[in-house]
Amino acid sequence: GNSVTQMEGPVTLSEEAFLTINCTYTATGYPSLFWYVQYPGEGLQLLLKATKADDKGSNKGFEATYRKETTSFHLEKGSVQVSDSAVYFCALSPINTNAGKSTFGDGTTLTVKP
Amino acid sequence: DTAVSQTPKYLVTQMGNDKSIKCEQNLGHDTMYWYKQDSKKFLKIMFSYNNKELIINETVPNRFSPKSPDKAHLNLHINSLELGDSAVYFCASSLGGEQYFGPGTRLTVT
């Protein structure tokens, strides 16, 4: 079956530090890949996505590249802010979404200190 | 103009009680889900409906019964609540694999 493994947390950084959260996946075929963010007390919301190999998703200064050869989708940001403190989930979804389900990683909690 | 809404946001109840959580989406999506998030933030899928038809049922106790009166609504009824049911429950809908989550319902069983 499909699986997503992401870097264990929690991760604590100082403001303006560089962020990497690793994510690797196992899937049949070529799934779409996602990063979701969950701010305290809220539901998950889409941060970025990529639908095919070598695609780069980006949003709010975050980036992730779909690497088929290493089955990875690592999340990066060059300079984090206190407002980026949240839980980040890597996820994949099979192409035929009506028959399959999304698979989520365990989440990585990020705390950014001023 | 909320895309996926849930009620109530908080639910505090005693063991043995029966409770329901309601979910509505105004995005026109065919597929809806219920997820359970525990205190460690692990997210676990419970059910999925496609156009009112159950397509995923992930080894959830029979005390949990989803109902989809139409494709815009997916409700969750829980019988005989137990302490271990305390969690945040998220409703979601999806299009093209992208999930749209509701704000969550924090259920506390005492």
mmCIF file of C-alpha atoms in Angstrom:
data_model
loop_
_atom_site.group_PDB
_atom_site.id
_atom_site.type_symbol
_atom_site.label_atom_id
_atom_site.label_comp_id
_atom_site.label_asym_id
_atom_site.label_seq_id
_atom_site.Cartn_x
_atom_site.Cartn_y
_atom_site.Cartn_z
ATOM 1 C CA GLY A 1 0.000 0.000 0.000
ATOM 2 C CA ASN A 2 0.887 3.667 -0.115
ATOM 3 C CA SER A 3 2.846 5.289 2.692
ATOM 4 C CA VAL A 4 4.366 8.644 3.602
ATOM 5 C CA THR A 5 7.290 9.080 5.983
ATOM 6 C CA GLN A 6 8.174 12.529 7.178
ATOM 7 C CA MET A 7 10.789 13.909 9.479
ATOM 8 C CA GLU A 8 9.991 13.498 13.123
ATOM 9 C CA GLY A 9 9.495 16.580 15.178
ATOM 10 C CA PRO A 10 9.275 18.733 16.966
ATOM 11 C CA VAL A 11 11.506 21.167 15.122
ATOM 12 C CA THR A 12 12.506 24.415 16.815
ATOM 13 C CA LEU A 13 14.192 27.196 14.835
ATOM 14 C CA SER A 14 15.080 30.810 15.339
ATOM 15 C CA GLU A 15 13.464 33.422 13.163
ATOM 16 C CA GLU A 16 15.127 33.771 9.729
ATOM 17 C CA ALA A 17 16.647 30.281 9.907
ATOM 18 C CA PHE A 18 16.488 27.864 6.970
ATOM 19 C CA LEU A 19 13.858 25.153 7.169
ATOM 20 C CA THR A 20 13.856 21.657 5.694
ATOM 21 C CA ILE A 21 11.258 19.031 6.531
ATOM 22 C CA ASN A 22 11.986 15.738 4.827
ATOM 23 C CA CYS A 23 9.260 13.646 3.235
ATOM 24 C CA THR A 24 9.591 10.363 1.359
ATOM 25 C CA TYR A 25 6.827 8.234 -0.037
ATOM 26 C CA THR A 26 5.992 4.767 -1.308
ATOM 27 C CA ALA A 27 3.259 4.473 -3.905
ATOM 28 C CA THR A 28 2.201 2.594 -6.982
ATOM 29 C CA GLY A 29 2.064 4.676 -10.120
ATOM 30 C CA TYR A 30 2.586 8.410 -10.037
ATOM 31 C CA PRO A 31 0.616 10.043 -7.265
ATOM 32 C CA SER A 32 0.096 13.748 -6.663
ATOM 33 C CA LEU A 33 2.052 15.092 -3.688
ATOM 34 C CA PHE A 34 0.965 17.719 -1.193
ATOM 35 C CA TRP A 35 2.078 19.684 1.822
ATOM 36 C CA TYR A 36 -0.638 20.795 4.204
ATOM 37 C CA VAL A 37 -0.235 23.191 7.143
ATOM 38 C CA GLN A 38 -2.272 23.225 10.333
ATOM 39 C CA TYR A 39 -2.139 26.382 12.435
ATOM 40 C CA PRO A 40 -3.109 26.091 16.116
ATOM 41 C CA GLY A 41 -6.813 25.486 16.590
ATOM 42 C CA GLU A 42 -7.531 25.223 12.862
ATOM 43 C CA GLY A 43 -8.080 22.599 10.206
ATOM 44 C CA LEU A 44 -5.459 21.579 7.684
ATOM 45 C CA GLN A 45 -5.064 23.770 4.618
ATOM 46 C CA LEU A 46 -3.173 23.188 1.431
ATOM 47 C CA LEU A 47 0.264 24.810 1.399
ATOM 48 C CA LEU A 48 1.532 23.559 -1.955
ATOM 49 C CA LYS A 49 1.301 20.642 -4.346
ATOM 50 C CA ALA A 50 2.971 18.936 -7.297
ATOM 51 C CA THR A 51 1.284 16.558 -9.691
ATOM 52 C CA LYS A 52 4.150 15.081 -11.698
ATOM 53 C CA ALA A 53 7.845 14.354 -11.504
ATOM 54 C CA ASP A 54 10.169 17.392 -11.362
ATOM 55 C CA ASP A 55 7.263 19.745 -10.679
ATOM 56 C CA LYS A 56 8.013 22.352 -8.035
ATOM 57 C CA GLY A 57 5.206 23.549 -5.797
ATOM 58 C CA SER A 58 5.602 26.887 -4.058
ATOM 59 C CA ASN A 59 3.578 29.170 -1.820
ATOM 60 C CA LYS A 60 4.284 31.756 0.904
ATOM 61 C CA GLY A 61 8.043 31.284 0.477
ATOM 62 C CA PHE A 62 7.816 27.500 0.879
ATOM 63 C CA GLU A 63 8.955 25.167 -1.894
ATOM 64 C CA ALA A 64 8.993 21.433 -2.571
ATOM 65 C CA THR A 65 10.094 19.490 -5.656
ATOM 66 C CA TYR A 66 8.601 16.152 -6.732
ATOM 67 C CA ARG A 67 11.607 13.849 -7.019
ATOM 68 C CA LYS A 68 10.619 10.540 -8.583
ATOM 69 C CA GLU A 69 14.135 9.070 -8.489
ATOM 70 C CA THR A 70 14.397 9.505 -4.715
ATOM 71 C CA THR A 71 10.609 9.304 -4.053
ATOM 72 C CA SER A 72 10.849 12.489 -2.041
ATOM 73 C CA PHE A 73 9.024 15.788 -1.623
ATOM 74 C CA HIS A 74 11.034 17.769 0.930
ATOM 75 C CA LEU A 75 9.634 21.075 2.166
ATOM 76 C CA GLU A 76 11.992 24.072 2.328
ATOM 77 C CA LYS A 77 11.849 27.722 3.274
ATOM 78 C CA GLY A 78 14.793 30.063 3.210
ATOM 79 C CA SER A 79 13.849 32.278 6.138
ATOM 80 C CA VAL A 80 11.153 31.234 8.603
ATOM 81 C CA GLN A 81 8.999 33.606 10.627
ATOM 82 C CA VAL A 82 7.280 33.206 13.975
ATOM 83 C CA SER A 83 3.984 33.029 12.070
ATOM 84 C CA ASP A 84 5.177 29.819 10.354
ATOM 85 C CA SER A 85 4.836 27.942 13.654
ATOM 86 C CA ALA A 86 2.407 25.141 12.838
ATOM 87 C CA VAL A 87 2.135 21.424 12.114
ATOM 88 C CA TYR A 88 3.137 20.404 8.582
ATOM 89 C CA PHE A 89 1.793 17.279 6.880
ATOM 90 C CA CYS A 90 3.144 15.642 3.758
ATOM 91 C CA ALA A 91 0.544 13.682 1.802
ATOM 92 C CA LEU A 92 0.018 11.793 -1.417
ATOM 93 C CA SER A 93 -3.072 11.083 -3.447
ATOM 94 C CA PRO A 94 -3.416 8.475 -6.177
ATOM 95 C CA ILE A 95 -4.384 9.620 -9.650
ATOM 96 C CA ASN A 96 -7.758 7.885 -9.509
ATOM 97 C CA THR A 97 -8.980 9.780 -6.473
ATOM 98 C CA ASN A 98 -12.501 8.424 -6.525
ATOM 99 C CA ALA A 99 -11.240 4.896 -5.927
ATOM 100 C CA GLY A 100 -8.332 5.680 -3.631
ATOM 101 C CA LYS A 101 -7.620 7.749 -0.589
ATOM 102 C CA SER A 102 -5.047 10.292 0.427
ATOM 103 C CA THR A 103 -2.219 9.078 2.645
ATOM 104 C CA PHE A 104 -0.820 11.483 5.233
ATOM 105 C CA GLY A 105 2.472 11.518 7.085
ATOM 106 C CA ASP A 106 2.536 11.793 10.863
ATOM 107 C CA GLY A 107 3.005 15.552 10.844
ATOM 108 C CA THR A 108 5.976 17.658 11.919
ATOM 109 C CA THR A 109 5.495 20.378 14.518
ATOM 110 C CA LEU A 110 7.514 23.506 13.812
ATOM 111 C CA THR A 111 8.105 26.197 16.419
ATOM 112 C CA VAL A 112 9.856 29.392 15.367
ATOM 113 C CA LYS A 113 11.259 31.555 18.165
ATOM 114 C CA PRO A 114 11.870 35.292 17.846
ATOM 115 C CA ASP B 1 -18.558 31.977 2.893
ATOM 116 C CA THR B 2 -17.053 28.865 4.497
ATOM 117 C CA ALA B 3 -16.174 26.039 2.103
ATOM 118 C CA VAL B 4 -16.372 23.157 4.605
ATOM 119 C CA SER B 5 -18.185 23.774 7.852
ATOM 120 C CA GLN B 6 -18.697 21.573 10.909
ATOM 121 C CA THR B 7 -20.902 21.843 13.953
ATOM 122 C CA PRO B 8 -20.369 21.928 16.798
ATOM 123 C CA LYS B 9 -16.807 23.200 17.212
ATOM 124 C CA TYR B 10 -16.573 21.858 20.749
ATOM 125 C CA LEU B 11 -18.414 18.905 22.248
ATOM 126 C CA VAL B 12 -18.048 17.846 25.874
ATOM 127 C CA THR B 13 -20.024 14.826 26.975
ATOM 128 C CA GLN B 14 -19.996 11.897 29.360
ATOM 129 C CA MET B 15 -19.120 8.286 28.694
ATOM 130 C CA GLY B 16 -22.006 6.245 27.339
ATOM 131 C CA ASN B 17 -23.752 9.146 25.652
ATOM 132 C CA ASP B 18 -24.615 9.353 21.936
ATOM 133 C CA LYS B 19 -23.596 12.415 19.933
ATOM 134 C CA SER B 20 -23.570 13.661 16.347
ATOM 135 C CA ILE B 21 -21.289 15.961 14.371
ATOM 136 C CA LYS B 22 -22.543 17.629 11.213
ATOM 137 C CA CYS B 23 -20.570 18.613 8.143
ATOM 138 C CA GLU B 24 -21.497 20.581 5.060
ATOM 139 C CA GLN B 25 -19.482 21.615 2.015
ATOM 140 C CA ASN B 26 -20.494 24.209 -0.570
ATOM 141 C CA LEU B 27 -17.717 23.399 -3.053
ATOM 142 C CA GLY B 28 -19.733 20.969 -5.175
ATOM 143 C CA HIS B 29 -17.275 18.126 -4.523
ATOM 144 C CA ASP B 30 -18.421 14.532 -4.885
ATOM 145 C CA THR B 31 -16.128 13.042 -2.237
ATOM 146 C CA MET B 32 -16.220 13.693 1.511
ATOM 147 C CA TYR B 33 -14.296 12.255 4.444
ATOM 148 C CA TRP B 34 -14.136 11.972 8.194
ATOM 149 C CA TYR B 35 -10.734 12.014 9.893
ATOM 150 C CA LYS B 36 -9.741 11.607 13.529
ATOM 151 C CA GLN B 37 -6.752 13.522 14.905
ATOM 152 C CA ASP B 38 -5.345 12.409 18.234
ATOM 153 C CA SER B 39 -3.428 14.427 20.808
ATOM 154 C CA LYS B 40 -0.129 13.738 19.006
ATOM 155 C CA LYS B 41 -1.586 15.257 15.824
ATOM 156 C CA PHE B 42 -1.693 11.919 13.994
ATOM 157 C CA LEU B 43 -4.383 12.045 11.341
ATOM 158 C CA LYS B 44 -6.349 8.886 10.642
ATOM 159 C CA ILE B 45 -8.978 8.454 7.956
ATOM 160 C CA MET B 46 -12.225 6.964 9.186
ATOM 161 C CA PHE B 47 -14.698 7.078 6.310
ATOM 162 C CA SER B 48 -15.023 8.308 2.762
ATOM 163 C CA TYR B 49 -18.162 8.866 0.718
ATOM 164 C CA ASN B 50 -18.381 9.462 -3.008
ATOM 165 C CA ASN B 51 -21.686 10.882 -4.195
ATOM 166 C CA LYS B 52 -23.496 9.627 -1.062
ATOM 167 C CA GLU B 53 -21.999 6.139 -1.348
ATOM 168 C CA LEU B 54 -19.597 4.733 1.266
ATOM 169 C CA ILE B 55 -16.285 3.849 -0.404
ATOM 170 C CA ILE B 56 -13.834 3.717 2.504
ATOM 171 C CA ASN B 57 -14.469 2.334 5.973
ATOM 172 C CA GLU B 58 -11.216 2.047 7.885
ATOM 173 C CA THR B 59 -11.645 -0.466 10.717
ATOM 174 C CA VAL B 60 -13.670 1.948 12.775
ATOM 175 C CA PRO B 61 -15.807 0.565 15.639
ATOM 176 C CA ASN B 62 -19.459 -0.005 14.788
ATOM 177 C CA ARG B 63 -20.343 2.691 17.311
ATOM 178 C CA PHE B 64 -19.375 5.200 14.605
ATOM 179 C CA SER B 65 -21.947 5.551 11.849
ATOM 180 C CA PRO B 66 -21.615 8.075 9.032
ATOM 181 C CA LYS B 67 -24.619 9.281 7.073
ATOM 182 C CA SER B 68 -24.689 11.230 3.845
ATOM 183 C CA PRO B 69 -28.177 12.588 3.079
ATOM 184 C CA ASP B 70 -26.835 14.297 -0.050
ATOM 185 C CA LYS B 71 -23.431 14.880 -1.559
ATOM 186 C CA ALA B 72 -23.017 18.216 0.255
ATOM 187 C CA HIS B 73 -23.493 16.727 3.728
ATOM 188 C CA LEU B 74 -21.727 14.046 5.709
ATOM 189 C CA ASN B 75 -22.677 13.567 9.337
ATOM 190 C CA LEU B 76 -21.053 11.390 11.970
ATOM 191 C CA HIS B 77 -23.031 9.742 14.746
ATOM 192 C CA ILE B 78 -21.249 8.131 17.656
ATOM 193 C CA ASN B 79 -22.997 5.752 20.056
ATOM 194 C CA SER B 80 -21.915 4.822 23.569
ATOM 195 C CA LEU B 81 -19.031 7.254 23.716
ATOM 196 C CA GLU B 82 -15.797 6.069 25.347
ATOM 197 C CA LEU B 83 -12.872 7.981 26.832
ATOM 198 C CA GLY B 84 -10.701 6.939 23.869
ATOM 199 C CA ASP B 85 -13.025 8.733 21.473
ATOM 200 C CA SER B 86 -11.706 12.064 22.744
ATOM 201 C CA ALA B 87 -10.010 13.690 19.763
ATOM 202 C CA VAL B 88 -10.481 16.314 17.091
ATOM 203 C CA TYR B 89 -12.676 15.136 14.226
ATOM 204 C CA PHE B 90 -12.216 16.715 10.819
ATOM 205 C CA CYS B 91 -14.555 16.614 7.894
ATOM 206 C CA ALA B 92 -13.052 17.156 4.438
ATOM 207 C CA SER B 93 -14.032 17.146 0.796
ATOM 208 C CA SER B 94 -11.760 16.618 -2.153
ATOM 209 C CA LEU B 95 -11.251 17.409 -5.806
ATOM 210 C CA GLY B 96 -8.388 16.045 -7.869
ATOM 211 C CA GLY B 97 -6.770 14.602 -4.775
ATOM 212 C CA GLU B 98 -6.606 17.950 -2.977
ATOM 213 C CA GLN B 99 -8.353 17.898 0.381
ATOM 214 C CA TYR B 100 -10.380 20.775 1.820
ATOM 215 C CA PHE B 101 -10.721 20.504 5.570
ATOM 216 C CA GLY B 102 -13.305 21.853 7.950
ATOM 217 C CA PRO B 103 -12.269 23.638 11.154
ATOM 218 C CA GLY B 104 -12.636 20.497 13.271
ATOM 219 C CA THR B 105 -14.793 19.401 16.193
ATOM 220 C CA ARG B 106 -12.984 18.872 19.483
ATOM 221 C CA LEU B 107 -14.744 16.026 21.281
ATOM 222 C CA THR B 108 -14.000 15.533 24.953
ATOM 223 C CA VAL B 109 -15.449 12.504 26.702
ATOM 224 C CA THR B 110 -15.415 12.625 30.504
#
